[in-house]
Amino acid sequence: MSALEIKNRNELFTPEIRAEIDHEIAKYPEGESQSAAMAALRIVQDANGGWLTQESMDEVAAYLDLPPIAIYEVATFYSMYEHKPVGRNKLCVCTNISCMINNSDQIVEHLNNRLGIKFGEVTEDGRYSLKEVECLGACGGAPMMQVGRKYYENLTPERLDSILDELE
Amino acid sequence: MANEVIFKNRDLDNLWDIEQYRSRGGYEILTRILTEKTPPAEIIDGMKTSGLRGRGGAGFPTGLKWSFINRSAPGDKYLVCNSDEGEPGTFKDRDILRYNPHALVEGMLIASYVIDAHRAYNYIRGEFWEPYERFQNAIDQARAAGFVGKNILGSGFDCELNVHLGGGAYVCGEETALLESIEGKKGQPRYKPPFPAHVGLYGCPTVINNTETLASVPTILREGAERFRDIGVENSGGSKLFSISGHVKNPGVFELPMGTPFSELFELAGGMRDGSKIKAVIPGGSSSPVIPGEIMMDLTMDYDAIAKAGSMLGSGAVIVMDESTCMVKVLDRMGYFYHEESCGQCTPCREGTGWLYRIVHRIENGQGRPEDIDLLMDVQNRIRGKTICALGDAAAMPVAGMLRYYQDEFQYHIDHKKCMAGTGA
Amino acid sequence: MSEEKTITIEVDGQPLETKAGALLIDVTDAAGINIPRFCYHDKLSIAASCRMCLVEVAKVPKPIPACATQVMDGMVVQTRSPMALAAQKATMEFLLINHPLDCPVCDQGGECELQDVAMGYGSDVTRFVEGKRVIPENNIGPLIATDMTRCIHCTRCVRFGDEVAGMREMGATGRGEHMTIGTFVAHNINSELSGNVIDLCPVGALTSKPFQYRARAWELTRHTGVAPHDSVGSNIQIHTRRGEVMRVHPHSNDAINEVWLSDRDRFSYEGIKSEERLTQPLIKKDGEWVETSWEEALETAASGLREIASADADQIGTLVSPTATLEEIALAQKITEGLGSPNIDYRLRQEDFRGNSRAVPWLGQSIASLEDVDSALLIGSNIRKDQPLLAHRVRKAALKGAKIQLVNPLQLDLHFDAAQMVSDPAGMVRNLAAIAEAAGGSHHLTEQIEVTDEHKAVAEGLKCSKSTVILLGNIAQSHPDFTILYGLASVIAKAADAFVGVIPMAANSVGAAVVGAIPNKGLNAHAMLENPRKGYLLLGIEPGLDINNPALARAAMSGAETVVAITAYRSPCLEETASVMLPMAAFGETSGSFVNAEGRWQSFSGTTGPAGESRPGWKILRVLGNLMDISGFDYSSSEEILDELRGAHGGELQVASLGAAKGKIRSAVTGLARIGETPIYAADALVRRAASLQETEEARDAAVARVNPSVAADAGLLDGEKVAVVQGEGRAEMVLKVDANIPDGCVWVPAAVPGSESLGDQFGELSLEKV
């Protein structure tokens, strides 16, 4: 930690990431830069292929002048932060009630079979990973999943196949 | 439709564009309030008259909530919009953000003016990236048009409006957890009192309203509080968005007057899919106790009627289940949800939600014990009313609700190690 | 405020008078009504999350937590109604479902809050049949043992780190059932107050590592005592079993240590059992150390000193440790006087005695009042390491908005907001002079001083506050210009209507001064060494480690005819310099008294017998006095000595000037200047031998030379390489650490660590050489 403390803030992250985090900090009142912690973690996670290393969390802490544990707490509380590598396409499948009673089991099974992975796993080629998520607020389109920033609704095994084919 | 408030202009293409929104009177009421310097107390009176109650689930009267803020107290005040839509079954706020974001921007600005907040935040759940972009674009357009920022329309009123994206935690829908989350911390609810009206965001007086609540404000004020009130029924003013999902033919979000018979909403959703028969309805999001279909068919959709039937209108999230649905499996999934989403600070919720889930899960998996139904009732009772926030109650209530009407299914699972209904284990 | 109004509430049918706004749980505690709780702690913020203290309040439909409920007039509370009991039992059951119930092998067994409450509210049958939660082991250092599987998530330890220690090292990561208390990433907890989490933890999740599996709580006998290191004089409980000190706990005293204890005070007891303990009298015969009888040793000591004294009493010099007891120091003083010598001193780490005053250096106010100041200037003080619980008071003041400013020769890692003015040692004097001038005083220095905006800001910060204190710390007292610093502090104080005090270094510094271990017309600690004496009497001292200039001390003593060392340890530098070693009882083994920083006399009893043949210091000195035919050594107990001392010196301490020097700055150097701090775990003989404390990062990182990057670059030295520190004739090899907190022109070379024995003044010129 002390090494990081000495490290100039300008040496942490790329200029682009710094600019993005600074933009988030500016949304909050003076002295409340901790508010930007969640956004900073998201930005850093996106830049790191979708997951957070301990070093990257430490750097976020140093950048925001927070004790590292404050960042670990946030990064482990919210489910969108990942702590191990994920696929280039993180398939987040909702299995909550509305999706469940609309056969999300079948969607999950189809993904298991086609990709050969279970929840929490990554395909060998790193192209896909599978994650079970709670209600994503799109129950009218059940069953559904999120990939990256996009929602895919009214899924069927056939529709899944064409979606998967399109994802690089 | 005549009675619509939030979706009234949904016939327009690109309603999310500020020009379209303004073509139907958008930002007129904000402009009038700011240029005429309408006394905030007058606006609060209007909101009280309208009978608008918080649309997030708790149904607290909006005008009253705004009146709790001491405008003249020194220091900052904050307005926060709760777009952390996460109650299973609810998907209305997403549509507001996507299709009518300017109504929310305008509503947030009016509310900020009323409580003298110079900063307002919309907390949007992190998964809602597309709705977020729509909403952020609306803020940018509103800023370009002079509705956001310093000295809005020359009125001397400043208001910055920003989005705070969540990170995936159901509990942040609880207002004080949401405030913690904006402060960059874990979303652990705060003990109340003090209430946010006194000690809220960054320790300052804060109003937190649901997306739908705030998005209703411009129309209510423009068209008259009485008009809004008269759309609904007594004690449940105005219209409301209902998210209906499950085994209906046309799931979706419908805006209907409060007090509309459930059967009408059910018809709008196309009735049951594939000729199946209705079995049960969760009327207000997964935390609200389930009601058998035949009882539901006789109810109206308003706070009092649903409460009288032993459940809650909540966020107006209606999940319709057909006869093939295994209630044990449904409760198993719900139990998993609450156990995953408990923040962990209160003992009864941290430990109890996991226990509830494990009991239901073993019943579902043919490992149920004769004493399990009594144990379930007892454990849910031991959680209820004993936690800082309502998540403990939310986890407990569906258990009691399920056992009230469908205990025989649980018993059957325990006795026969298999399911009574058409599907499931 | 309405808070002051007295109201009446009813609890379990009993009317209670209290202040409006008080917390219900505090009111019931005061009335002796027990409400179970885990997360609540009166020194920490309210979490209200364990839900154990739920009670029934009339007209409230749900049970509510007593810890978060403010009482209101007429409130009717039931702590054991069916609703309250049902809620408490429910919480207890939930707490136990994932608790391992491994009480028979748990160190907390017998003093476990969960165990105690479970006896009252738990059930003997578990209805939870699933597997319990297991948390993997996490090593957080040599002091605290963890078993987080036992954790009940009360978060007291987390809140302590945040709110009291001022270092957020532990947290609650994950959520819900997966929430884990810990550091998340395995690393050591480094707060100097870390051990308090052991007391705070209501279960066996955080326990003492040195005490692990050593004894059960019910086997221990508890003795109250006083901590023997810093000048706070923290009240402690020494727990013994069968004549052995097993551990030390805080004994709460709101005026002194509240409920806290520094790690040094808590874990130093391990030094009692050091292999270097001297358990047999030793004399040097023909250059060899041989064990001998008490008779021979005492006779050798007495005759050696008496012989020198009878020729020229001024040739006797007595140096006493400020961690010795009041009784011991008084007898040493009496012996010295009886021999006819005026030379006695306890100010071993002081170099500058120009003020030449016998006034007692002390805090000048109560410890507790430090938290109420609204402005403080700390001069030459690493307060957090030197006096952890005084720093805690200052931190409290800072959290309430007090402006804390420091003038130091290094940038400190503080746990409160403060303005730090950092310079080399000579620069400290100039900075203080400039602040004095900016404050409207005059500085009397022979050189011209430049006053910058920074100086003006400090002066302004001191002047525009109602209650301002200026304190000189350990560094200032070892500074070559201590008396000038003191004089300037007095000038500033006068101009800013502030108050000047000294933070006494050790547990009994004030006591030593009170009973007269300050020379009147004789030689002070430095002069006694600069002008070597023929005979020295040393009480509790290791000459190579406890004295400002160890090289000077060792040379003076090596050349002396007789050096009598009354000591608990057989240390290499005593073997080199002494002629007799008389084994003295250590901490916990003797009765005595200390006078703390605020002038409070605190006495304690011995808790165990002295190790081996060692004897309490006062008894050794009594016999020595008798052997030398000095009158007035007929004490039969240490209490008798104390009574005499109370009569002679027991009055209230007066705030008096220590005497201020004017004129020339002595600390200016042409080469590199040494900053010779005494590290926290090197401060005295006991702590230097406390095994677990010596394993901390703090101790392991102490014996290094630190320079800032530019000094390192100028000298062509790299971080981590071995260098030779050369000071006068002395030379020590140390690892170099590059540390931006050290100012230009300086090298931080600590005192009292291995290697430092051959060096000179703690603050003086030195050079660095490549090895």
Short mmCIF file of N, CA and C in Angstrom, two decimals, chain C residues 2-3 5 7 19-24 69-72:
data_model
loop_
_atom_site.label_atom_id
_atom_site.label_comp_id
_atom_site.label_asym_id
_atom_site.label_seq_id
_atom_site.Cartn_x
_atom_site.Cartn_y
_atom_site.Cartn_z
N SER C 2 -32.82 20.33 24.82
CA SER C 2 -33.84 19.54 25.50
C SER C 2 -33.25 18.24 26.05
N GLU C 3 -32.12 17.83 25.49
CA GLU C 3 -31.47 16.60 25.93
C GLU C 3 -31.19 16.60 27.44
N LYS C 5 -33.06 17.72 29.79
CA LYS C 5 -34.24 17.60 30.63
C LYS C 5 -34.33 16.21 31.27
N ILE C 7 -36.35 13.11 32.56
CA ILE C 7 -37.64 12.50 32.27
C ILE C 7 -37.76 11.18 33.03
N LYS C 19 -32.00 11.32 31.51
CA LYS C 19 -32.01 12.49 30.63
C LYS C 19 -32.74 12.15 29.34
N ALA C 20 -33.51 13.10 28.86
CA ALA C 20 -34.19 12.88 27.59
C ALA C 20 -33.13 12.69 26.50
N GLY C 21 -33.41 11.81 25.58
CA GLY C 21 -32.48 11.61 24.47
C GLY C 21 -31.41 10.59 24.74
N ALA C 22 -31.32 10.10 26.00
CA ALA C 22 -30.33 9.06 26.28
C ALA C 22 -30.72 7.78 25.55
N LEU C 23 -29.75 6.92 25.35
CA LEU C 23 -30.07 5.64 24.71
C LEU C 23 -30.66 4.70 25.75
N LEU C 24 -31.70 4.02 25.33
CA LEU C 24 -32.38 3.12 26.26
C LEU C 24 -31.41 2.12 26.88
N THR C 69 -32.49 3.22 20.43
CA THR C 69 -33.73 3.90 20.80
C THR C 69 -33.46 4.97 21.84
N GLN C 70 -33.81 6.19 21.51
CA GLN C 70 -33.67 7.27 22.47
C GLN C 70 -34.90 7.29 23.36
N VAL C 71 -34.67 7.45 24.65
CA VAL C 71 -35.80 7.42 25.57
C VAL C 71 -36.60 8.71 25.47
N MET C 72 -37.90 8.56 25.69
CA MET C 72 -38.79 9.72 25.70
C MET C 72 -39.64 9.65 26.96
#
